[in-house]
PDB file of C-alpha atoms in Angstrom:
ATOM      1  CA  UNK A   1       0.406  -0.192   0.286  1.00 35.00           C
ATOM      2  CA  UNK A   2       2.725   2.014   0.981  1.00 37.00           C
ATOM      3  CA  UNK A   3       4.281   2.088  -2.890  1.00 38.00           C
ATOM      4  CA  UNK A   4       1.751   2.755  -4.088  1.00 39.00           C
ATOM      5  CA  UNK A   5       0.894   6.414  -1.820  1.00 44.00           C
ATOM      6  CA  UNK A   6       4.091   6.798  -2.720  1.00 42.00           C
ATOM      7  CA  UNK A   7       3.536   6.309  -6.827  1.00 42.00           C
ATOM      8  CA  UNK A   8       1.149   8.999  -6.367  1.00 52.00           C
ATOM      9  CA  UNK A   9       3.031  11.794  -4.988  1.00 53.00           C
ATOM     10  CA  UNK A  10       5.188  14.723  -7.500  1.00 56.00           C
ATOM     11  CA  UNK A  11       8.333  15.483  -4.811  1.00 51.00           C
ATOM     12  CA  UNK A  12       9.157  18.533  -4.191  1.00 56.00           C
ATOM     13  CA  UNK A  13      12.647  19.680  -4.587  1.00 47.00           C
ATOM     14  CA  UNK A  14      12.212  22.817  -3.743  1.00 56.00           C
ATOM     15  CA  UNK A  15      10.011  23.719  -0.914  1.00 76.00           C
ATOM     16  CA  UNK A  16       7.527  27.373  -1.341  1.00 84.00           C
ATOM     17  CA  UNK A  17       6.023  28.365   1.303  1.00 89.00           C
ATOM     18  CA  UNK A  18       2.710  28.382   0.509  1.00 91.00           C
ATOM     19  CA  UNK A  19      -0.681  29.614   2.733  1.00 92.00           C
ATOM     20  CA  UNK A  20      -3.991  27.580   2.139  1.00 94.00           C
ATOM     21  CA  UNK A  21      -7.482  28.302   2.924  1.00 95.00           C
ATOM     22  CA  UNK A  22     -11.031  26.084   2.151  1.00 94.00           C
ATOM     23  CA  UNK A  23     -13.365  26.797   0.628  1.00 92.00           C
ATOM     24  CA  UNK A  24     -15.484  29.853   3.210  1.00 93.00           C
ATOM     25  CA  UNK A  25     -11.735  31.390   3.451  1.00 92.00           C
ATOM     26  CA  UNK A  26     -10.589  30.177   5.894  1.00 94.00           C
ATOM     27  CA  UNK A  27      -6.665  29.915   6.771  1.00 94.00           C
ATOM     28  CA  UNK A  28      -6.713  25.718   7.969  1.00 94.00           C
ATOM     29  CA  UNK A  29      -2.839  25.180   7.323  1.00 93.00           C
ATOM     30  CA  UNK A  30       0.201  26.809   6.351  1.00 92.00           C
ATOM     31  CA  UNK A  31       3.934  25.859   6.092  1.00 91.00           C
ATOM     32  CA  UNK A  32       6.440  24.626   2.796  1.00 91.00           C
ATOM     33  CA  UNK A  33       5.526  22.155   0.486  1.00 90.00           C
ATOM     34  CA  UNK A  34       7.381  18.999   0.441  1.00 91.00           C
ATOM     35  CA  UNK A  35       5.226  17.145  -2.143  1.00 89.00           C
ATOM     36  CA  UNK A  36       1.744  17.439  -4.505  1.00 87.00           C
ATOM     37  CA  UNK A  37      -0.167  14.511  -5.080  1.00 88.00           C
ATOM     38  CA  UNK A  38      -2.904  13.517  -7.705  1.00 87.00           C
ATOM     39  CA  UNK A  39      -6.254  14.516  -4.664  1.00 90.00           C
ATOM     40  CA  UNK A  40      -3.955  15.440  -1.227  1.00 91.00           C
ATOM     41  CA  UNK A  41      -0.607  18.263  -0.978  1.00 91.00           C
ATOM     42  CA  UNK A  42       1.629  17.784   1.056  1.00 91.00           C
ATOM     43  CA  UNK A  43       2.888  20.333   3.660  1.00 92.00           C
ATOM     44  CA  UNK A  44       6.073  20.534   6.171  1.00 92.00           C
ATOM     45  CA  UNK A  45       5.377  22.601   9.501  1.00 90.00           C
ATOM     46  CA  UNK A  46       7.337  22.513  12.487  1.00 90.00           C
ATOM     47  CA  UNK A  47       9.017  19.633  11.627  1.00 89.00           C
ATOM     48  CA  UNK A  48       5.084  17.444  11.077  1.00 92.00           C
ATOM     49  CA  UNK A  49       4.545  16.201   7.642  1.00 91.00           C
ATOM     50  CA  UNK A  50       0.106  16.838   7.032  1.00 92.00           C
ATOM     51  CA  UNK A  51      -1.743  15.974   4.308  1.00 94.00           C
ATOM     52  CA  UNK A  52      -4.580  17.840   3.042  1.00 93.00           C
ATOM     53  CA  UNK A  53      -7.111  16.786   0.455  1.00 93.00           C
ATOM     54  CA  UNK A  54      -7.421  19.196  -2.235  1.00 92.00           C
ATOM     55  CA  UNK A  55     -11.466  18.732  -1.786  1.00 93.00           C
ATOM     56  CA  UNK A  56     -11.426  20.535   0.868  1.00 94.00           C
ATOM     57  CA  UNK A  57      -8.713  22.914  -0.755  1.00 93.00           C
ATOM     58  CA  UNK A  58     -10.803  26.078  -2.220  1.00 93.00           C
ATOM     59  CA  UNK A  59      -7.549  28.708  -2.159  1.00 93.00           C
ATOM     60  CA  UNK A  60      -3.748  28.111  -1.808  1.00 92.00           C
ATOM     61  CA  UNK A  61      -1.342  31.683  -1.769  1.00 90.00           C
ATOM     62  CA  UNK A  62       2.407  31.641  -2.381  1.00 86.00           C
ATOM     63  CA  UNK A  63       5.031  33.456  -0.163  1.00 84.00           C
ATOM     64  CA  UNK A  64       4.425  34.407   3.229  1.00 80.00           C
ATOM     65  CA  UNK A  65       1.742  37.692   4.037  1.00 80.00           C
ATOM     66  CA  UNK A  66       2.275  41.181   4.492  1.00 83.00           C
ATOM     67  CA  UNK A  67       1.849  40.881   8.390  1.00 84.00           C
ATOM     68  CA  UNK A  68       5.815  39.091   8.730  1.00 87.00           C
ATOM     69  CA  UNK A  69       8.074  41.662   6.440  1.00 85.00           C
ATOM     70  CA  UNK A  70       6.611  43.927   8.838  1.00 89.00           C
ATOM     71  CA  UNK A  71       6.627  41.751  12.420  1.00 92.00           C
ATOM     72  CA  UNK A  72      10.153  41.155  10.519  1.00 92.00           C
ATOM     73  CA  UNK A  73      11.349  44.825   9.335  1.00 91.00           C
ATOM     74  CA  UNK A  74      10.266  45.942  12.786  1.00 93.00           C
ATOM     75  CA  UNK A  75      11.999  44.211  14.946  1.00 94.00           C
ATOM     76  CA  UNK A  76      14.741  44.177  13.183  1.00 94.00           C
ATOM     77  CA  UNK A  77      15.226  47.677  12.414  1.00 92.00           C
ATOM     78  CA  UNK A  78      14.046  48.038  16.500  1.00 93.00           C
ATOM     79  CA  UNK A  79      17.667  45.570  17.964  1.00 94.00           C
ATOM     80  CA  UNK A  80      19.763  47.636  15.357  1.00 93.00           C
ATOM     81  CA  UNK A  81      18.289  51.475  16.726  1.00 91.00           C
ATOM     82  CA  UNK A  82      18.518  49.608  19.932  1.00 92.00           C
ATOM     83  CA  UNK A  83      22.251  48.694  19.264  1.00 92.00           C
ATOM     84  CA  UNK A  84      23.204  52.404  17.603  1.00 89.00           C
ATOM     85  CA  UNK A  85      21.828  54.789  20.512  1.00 86.00           C
ATOM     86  CA  UNK A  86      23.311  52.961  23.436  1.00 86.00           C
ATOM     87  CA  UNK A  87      27.148  52.132  21.186  1.00 85.00           C
ATOM     88  CA  UNK A  88      27.207  56.199  20.022  1.00 81.00           C
ATOM     89  CA  UNK A  89      25.581  58.504  23.065  1.00 76.00           C
ATOM     90  CA  UNK A  90      29.377  58.950  23.755  1.00 74.00           C
ATOM     91  CA  UNK A  91      29.590  60.059  20.475  1.00 66.00           C
ATOM     92  CA  UNK A  92      26.830  62.292  20.678  1.00 60.00           C
ATOM     93  CA  UNK A  93      27.502  63.742  23.932  1.00 58.00           C
ATOM     94  CA  UNK A  94      30.794  64.556  22.788  1.00 61.00           C
ATOM     95  CA  UNK A  95      29.591  66.076  19.370  1.00 60.00           C
ATOM     96  CA  UNK A  96      26.753  68.005  21.110  1.00 62.00           C
ATOM     97  CA  UNK A  97      27.553  69.384  24.803  1.00 60.00           C
ATOM     98  CA  UNK A  98      24.764  69.309  26.972  1.00 61.00           C
ATOM     99  CA  UNK A  99      22.294  70.498  24.692  1.00 61.00           C
ATOM    100  CA  UNK A 100      21.031  66.924  23.972  1.00 63.00           C
ATOM    101  CA  UNK A 101      22.455  64.815  26.846  1.00 64.00           C
ATOM    102  CA  UNK A 102      21.277  61.362  27.152  1.00 71.00           C
ATOM    103  CA  UNK A 103      22.170  58.130  28.659  1.00 79.00           C
ATOM    104  CA  UNK A 104      22.490  54.565  27.748  1.00 83.00           C
ATOM    105  CA  UNK A 105      19.561  53.630  28.702  1.00 87.00           C
ATOM    106  CA  UNK A 106      17.714  56.804  26.494  1.00 84.00           C
ATOM    107  CA  UNK A 107      19.747  55.231  23.571  1.00 84.00           C
ATOM    108  CA  UNK A 108      18.260  52.894  23.444  1.00 89.00           C
ATOM    109  CA  UNK A 109      14.631  53.392  23.995  1.00 90.00           C
ATOM    110  CA  UNK A 110      15.230  56.494  21.240  1.00 88.00           C
ATOM    111  CA  UNK A 111      16.950  54.360  18.311  1.00 89.00           C
ATOM    112  CA  UNK A 112      14.596  51.542  19.322  1.00 92.00           C
ATOM    113  CA  UNK A 113      11.571  53.490  18.955  1.00 93.00           C
ATOM    114  CA  UNK A 114      13.152  55.039  15.466  1.00 91.00           C
ATOM    115  CA  UNK A 115      14.811  51.834  15.122  1.00 91.00           C
ATOM    116  CA  UNK A 116      11.066  49.529  14.277  1.00 92.00           C
ATOM    117  CA  UNK A 117       9.087  52.509  13.216  1.00 93.00           C
ATOM    118  CA  UNK A 118      12.170  52.397  10.371  1.00 92.00           C
ATOM    119  CA  UNK A 119      12.446  49.031   9.995  1.00 91.00           C
ATOM    120  CA  UNK A 120       7.867  49.059   9.252  1.00 91.00           C
ATOM    121  CA  UNK A 121       8.162  51.466   6.470  1.00 91.00           C
ATOM    122  CA  UNK A 122      10.573  48.379   4.849  1.00 90.00           C
ATOM    123  CA  UNK A 123       9.128  46.262   5.272  1.00 88.00           C
ATOM    124  CA  UNK A 124       5.675  47.658   4.395  1.00 87.00           C
ATOM    125  CA  UNK A 125       7.611  48.578   1.262  1.00 89.00           C
ATOM    126  CA  UNK A 126       8.902  44.387   0.635  1.00 84.00           C
ATOM    127  CA  UNK A 127       4.934  43.508   1.695  1.00 81.00           C
ATOM    128  CA  UNK A 128       3.928  45.339  -1.429  1.00 81.00           C
ATOM    129  CA  UNK A 129       6.588  44.885  -3.851  1.00 83.00           C
ATOM    130  CA  UNK A 130       6.348  40.769  -2.447  1.00 80.00           C
ATOM    131  CA  UNK A 131       5.394  38.829  -6.255  1.00 78.00           C
ATOM    132  CA  UNK A 132       2.978  36.898  -4.070  1.00 82.00           C
ATOM    133  CA  UNK A 133       0.099  34.534  -6.477  1.00 84.00           C
ATOM    134  CA  UNK A 134      -3.656  33.414  -5.122  1.00 87.00           C
ATOM    135  CA  UNK A 135      -5.195  29.692  -6.761  1.00 88.00           C
ATOM    136  CA  UNK A 136      -8.200  29.826  -7.202  1.00 90.00           C
ATOM    137  CA  UNK A 137      -8.785  25.284  -6.053  1.00 91.00           C
ATOM    138  CA  UNK A 138     -12.596  25.371  -4.811  1.00 91.00           C
ATOM    139  CA  UNK A 139     -12.645  21.227  -4.306  1.00 89.00           C
ATOM    140  CA  UNK A 140     -12.278  21.245  -7.562  1.00 86.00           C
ATOM    141  CA  UNK A 141     -10.071  18.559  -8.779  1.00 87.00           C
ATOM    142  CA  UNK A 142      -9.421  19.485 -13.243  1.00 86.00           C
ATOM    143  CA  UNK A 143      -7.972  22.628 -11.588  1.00 85.00           C
ATOM    144  CA  UNK A 144      -5.718  21.533  -9.039  1.00 87.00           C
ATOM    145  CA  UNK A 145      -4.297  18.862 -11.806  1.00 83.00           C
ATOM    146  CA  UNK A 146      -3.702  22.122 -14.339  1.00 78.00           C
ATOM    147  CA  UNK A 147      -1.971  24.035 -10.482  1.00 76.00           C
ATOM    148  CA  UNK A 148      -0.944  20.649 -10.439  1.00 73.00           C
ATOM    149  CA  UNK A 149       0.958  20.523 -14.447  1.00 71.00           C
ATOM    150  CA  UNK A 150       2.472  23.786 -14.038  1.00 66.00           C
TER     151      UNK A 150
END
């Protein structure tokens, strides 16, 4: 039986991240595509293989959501800004004297806030520029075969 099941699966060499929605438009799973069968989509998430019947799939969206880009950009910007805010305290105080004096904790908070805003802007730009695709399956095996053959 396992040989028969294996023969129906096409192993994917380069895994693409997808989000899978049911017929009602609710996200039912997400992960990296590991195999595509005649009636089953296989995803890998957290080391587990998830098999989804094509008849349950409404749409498939490629790549991650825009919120993911914003979160990563904000986090990276806040971390980088906080580090820069702390390490530049002495240089800023020497340059501006008492006019713009601040402590390391002030530099940490201010740098993190500025970096978070800059990172969110960067994440928003990358979210806008990414080219994700939406495939409408609606549980139809014919639409699935067309997508599978591409």
